[in-house]
Short mmCIF file of C-alpha atoms in Angstrom, two decimals:
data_model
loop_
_atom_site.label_atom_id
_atom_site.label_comp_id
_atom_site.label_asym_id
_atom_site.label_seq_id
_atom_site.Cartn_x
_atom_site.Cartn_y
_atom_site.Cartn_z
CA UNK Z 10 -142.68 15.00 -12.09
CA UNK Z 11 -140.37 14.59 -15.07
CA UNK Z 12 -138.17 17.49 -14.26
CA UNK Z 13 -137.22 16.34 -10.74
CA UNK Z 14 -135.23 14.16 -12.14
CA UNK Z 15 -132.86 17.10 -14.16
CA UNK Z 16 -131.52 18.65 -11.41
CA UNK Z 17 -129.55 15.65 -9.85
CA UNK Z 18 -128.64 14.39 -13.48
CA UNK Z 19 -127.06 17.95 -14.34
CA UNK Z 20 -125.33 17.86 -10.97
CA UNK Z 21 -123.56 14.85 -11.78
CA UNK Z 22 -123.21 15.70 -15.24
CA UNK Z 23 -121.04 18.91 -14.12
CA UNK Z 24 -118.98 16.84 -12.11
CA UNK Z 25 -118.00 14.55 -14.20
CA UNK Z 26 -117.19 16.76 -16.20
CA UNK Z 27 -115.25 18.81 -13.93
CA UNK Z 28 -113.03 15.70 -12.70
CA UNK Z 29 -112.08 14.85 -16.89
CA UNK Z 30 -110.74 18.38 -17.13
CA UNK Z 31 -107.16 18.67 -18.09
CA UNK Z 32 -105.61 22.39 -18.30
CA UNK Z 33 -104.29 23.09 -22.29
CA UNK Z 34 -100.47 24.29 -22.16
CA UNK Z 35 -101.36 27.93 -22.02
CA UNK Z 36 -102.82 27.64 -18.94
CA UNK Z 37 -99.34 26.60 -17.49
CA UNK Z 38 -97.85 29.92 -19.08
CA UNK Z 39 -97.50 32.91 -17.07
CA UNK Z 40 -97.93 36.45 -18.57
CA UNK Z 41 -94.59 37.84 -17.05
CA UNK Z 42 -91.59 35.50 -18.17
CA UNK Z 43 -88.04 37.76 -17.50
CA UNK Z 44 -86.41 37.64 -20.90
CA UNK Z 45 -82.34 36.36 -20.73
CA UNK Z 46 -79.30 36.93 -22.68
CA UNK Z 47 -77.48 33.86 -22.67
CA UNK Z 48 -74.75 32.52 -24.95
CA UNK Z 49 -76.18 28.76 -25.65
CA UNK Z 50 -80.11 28.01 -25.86
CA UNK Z 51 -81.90 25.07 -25.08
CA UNK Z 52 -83.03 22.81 -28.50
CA UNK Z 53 -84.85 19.61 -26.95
CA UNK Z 54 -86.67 19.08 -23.71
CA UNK Z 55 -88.52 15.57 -22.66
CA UNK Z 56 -90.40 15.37 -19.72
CA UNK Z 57 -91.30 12.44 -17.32
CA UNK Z 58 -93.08 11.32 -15.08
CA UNK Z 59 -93.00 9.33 -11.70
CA UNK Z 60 -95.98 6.58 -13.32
CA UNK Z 61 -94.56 7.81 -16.72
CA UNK Z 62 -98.26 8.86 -16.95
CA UNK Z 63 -100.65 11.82 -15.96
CA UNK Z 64 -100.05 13.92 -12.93
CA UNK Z 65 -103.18 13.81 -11.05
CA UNK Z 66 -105.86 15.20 -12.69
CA UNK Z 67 -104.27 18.60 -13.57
CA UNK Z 68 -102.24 17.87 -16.89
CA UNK Z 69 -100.47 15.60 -19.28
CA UNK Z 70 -96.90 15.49 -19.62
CA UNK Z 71 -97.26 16.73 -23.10
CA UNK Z 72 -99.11 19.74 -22.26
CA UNK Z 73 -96.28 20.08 -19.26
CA UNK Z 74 -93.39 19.90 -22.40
CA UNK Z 75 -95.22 22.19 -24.68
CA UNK Z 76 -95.36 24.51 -22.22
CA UNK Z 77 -91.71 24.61 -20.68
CA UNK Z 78 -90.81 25.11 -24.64
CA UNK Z 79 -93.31 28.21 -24.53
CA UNK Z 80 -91.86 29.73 -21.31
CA UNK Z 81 -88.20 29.16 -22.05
CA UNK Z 82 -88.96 30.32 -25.49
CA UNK Z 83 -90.27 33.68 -24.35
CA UNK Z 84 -87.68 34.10 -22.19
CA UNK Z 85 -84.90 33.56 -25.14
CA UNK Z 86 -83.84 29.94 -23.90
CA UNK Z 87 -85.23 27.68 -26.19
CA UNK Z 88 -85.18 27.97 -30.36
CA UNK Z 89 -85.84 24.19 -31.38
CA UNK Z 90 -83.97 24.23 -34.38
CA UNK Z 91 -80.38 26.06 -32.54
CA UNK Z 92 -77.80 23.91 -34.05
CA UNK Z 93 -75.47 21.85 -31.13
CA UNK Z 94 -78.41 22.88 -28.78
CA UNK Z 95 -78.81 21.66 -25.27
CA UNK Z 96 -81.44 19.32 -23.89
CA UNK Z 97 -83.57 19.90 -21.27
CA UNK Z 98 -85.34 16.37 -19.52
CA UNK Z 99 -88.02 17.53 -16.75
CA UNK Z 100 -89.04 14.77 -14.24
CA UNK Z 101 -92.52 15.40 -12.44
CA UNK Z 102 -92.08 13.72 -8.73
CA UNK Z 103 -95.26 15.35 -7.88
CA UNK Z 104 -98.10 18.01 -8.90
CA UNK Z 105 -101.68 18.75 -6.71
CA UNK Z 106 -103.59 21.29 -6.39
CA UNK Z 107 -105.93 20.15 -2.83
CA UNK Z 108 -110.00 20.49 -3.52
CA UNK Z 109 -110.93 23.22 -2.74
CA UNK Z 110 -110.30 24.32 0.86
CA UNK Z 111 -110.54 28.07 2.69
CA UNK Z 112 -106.96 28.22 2.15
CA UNK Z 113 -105.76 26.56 -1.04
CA UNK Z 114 -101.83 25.15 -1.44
CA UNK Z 115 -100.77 23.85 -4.87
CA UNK Z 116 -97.47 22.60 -4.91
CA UNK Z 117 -95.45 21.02 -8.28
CA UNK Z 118 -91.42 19.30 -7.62
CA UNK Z 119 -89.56 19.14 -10.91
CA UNK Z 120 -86.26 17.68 -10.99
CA UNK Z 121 -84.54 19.08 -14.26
CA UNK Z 122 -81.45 18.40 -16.08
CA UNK Z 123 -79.48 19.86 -18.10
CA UNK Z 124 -76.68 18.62 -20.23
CA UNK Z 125 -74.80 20.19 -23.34
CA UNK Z 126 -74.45 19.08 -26.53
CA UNK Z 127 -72.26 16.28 -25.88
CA UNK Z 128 -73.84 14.76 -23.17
CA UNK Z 129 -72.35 16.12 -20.15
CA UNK Z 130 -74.74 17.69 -17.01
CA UNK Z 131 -74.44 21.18 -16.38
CA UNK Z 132 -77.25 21.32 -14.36
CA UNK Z 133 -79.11 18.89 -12.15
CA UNK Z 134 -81.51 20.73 -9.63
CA UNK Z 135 -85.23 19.58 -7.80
CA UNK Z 136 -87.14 22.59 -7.91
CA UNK Z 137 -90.15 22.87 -5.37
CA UNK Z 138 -92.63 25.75 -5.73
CA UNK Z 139 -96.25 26.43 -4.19
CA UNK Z 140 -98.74 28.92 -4.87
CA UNK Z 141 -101.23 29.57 -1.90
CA UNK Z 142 -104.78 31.55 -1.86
CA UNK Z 143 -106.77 32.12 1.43
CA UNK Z 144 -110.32 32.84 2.10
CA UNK Z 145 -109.47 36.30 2.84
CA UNK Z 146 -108.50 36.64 -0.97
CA UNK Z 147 -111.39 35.66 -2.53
CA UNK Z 148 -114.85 34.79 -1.51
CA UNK Z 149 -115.57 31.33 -4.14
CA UNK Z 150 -113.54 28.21 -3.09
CA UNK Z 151 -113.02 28.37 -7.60
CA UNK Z 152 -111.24 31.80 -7.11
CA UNK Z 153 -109.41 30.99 -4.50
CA UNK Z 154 -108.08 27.59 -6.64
CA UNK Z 155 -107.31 29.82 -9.72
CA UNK Z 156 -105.01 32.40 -7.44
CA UNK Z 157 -103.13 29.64 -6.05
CA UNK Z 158 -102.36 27.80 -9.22
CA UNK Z 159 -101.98 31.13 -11.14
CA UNK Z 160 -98.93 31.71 -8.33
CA UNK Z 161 -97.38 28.34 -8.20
CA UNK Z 162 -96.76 28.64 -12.05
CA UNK Z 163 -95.40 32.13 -12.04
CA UNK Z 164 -93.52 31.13 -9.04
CA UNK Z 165 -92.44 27.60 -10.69
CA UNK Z 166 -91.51 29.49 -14.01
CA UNK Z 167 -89.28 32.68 -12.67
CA UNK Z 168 -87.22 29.71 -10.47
CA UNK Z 169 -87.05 28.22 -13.85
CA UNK Z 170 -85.77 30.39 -16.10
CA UNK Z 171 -83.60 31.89 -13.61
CA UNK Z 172 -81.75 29.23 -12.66
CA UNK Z 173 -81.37 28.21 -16.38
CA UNK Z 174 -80.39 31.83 -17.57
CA UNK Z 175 -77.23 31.57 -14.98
CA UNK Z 176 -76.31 28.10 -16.37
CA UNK Z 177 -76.73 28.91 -19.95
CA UNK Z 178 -75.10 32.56 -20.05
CA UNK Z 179 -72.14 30.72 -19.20
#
């Protein structure tokens, strides 16, 4: 009789748990980053938000800036102590990933900007990305979730870096 009881408290447990999870910076970093030669590198980035908050229940901003400094760093745009370096500010309009569905579509809109080091834009640009999965890809509504946020941020961070790389070669 007592162990009826276990079952739905685990359940709940798990979900809970589930909802409270927030992805560490890492996760945000894609193994393939195209590496740039450019003349000026990025020193400082800030990011924002719309609620100047969380977005959703994938991330904090933090993790967000700590991981634009990874990306751009492996990619040979950022070095935080560059003399006269450029800023970076990020603003997060909007980030979701759907519950799980038999085809999965998470979708993240950035606006950066880009100014030099005395203050003047050089770069101003909403970038939209989406990374899909269907059920055709992978059995587990969990799979399918990983593959489509595994391709928004590869997709998210090659726009990145390549739009950035033209500015900055400059």
């Amino acid at each position: 009789m007592k162990h009826k009881h276990i079952v739905p408290l685990l359940g709940i447990a798990v979900l809970l748990a589930a909802c409270s999870y927030r992805f560490h910076p890492s996760a945000f970093i894609p193994k393939d980053i195209p590496s740039q030669t450019v003349a000026h590198r990025i020193s400082k980035i800030s990011v924002t938000t719309k609620s100047d908050g969380d977005i959703g229940f994938l991330f904090e901003k933090d993790a967000y800036r700590i991981a634009i400094e990874q990306i751009l760093k492996k990619a040979g745009l950022f070095k935080n102590d560059e003399p006269n370096g450029f800023r970076l500010e990020a603003y997060i309009l909007r980030a979701n990933s759907p519950a799980v569905a038999l085809e999965v579509t998470a979708t993240m809109d950035v606006r950066y900007q880009l100014s030099d080091p005395s203050g003047r834009i050089l770069f101003a640009e909403e970038i939209k990305t989406e990374g899909k999965a269907s059920f055709s890809e992978a059995f587990t509504g969990a799979q399918r979730w990983y593959y489509a946020m595994d391709r928004l941020r590869q997709a998210h961070s090659n726009l990145l870096v390549e739009k950035l790389g033209l500015v900055l070669a400059q």
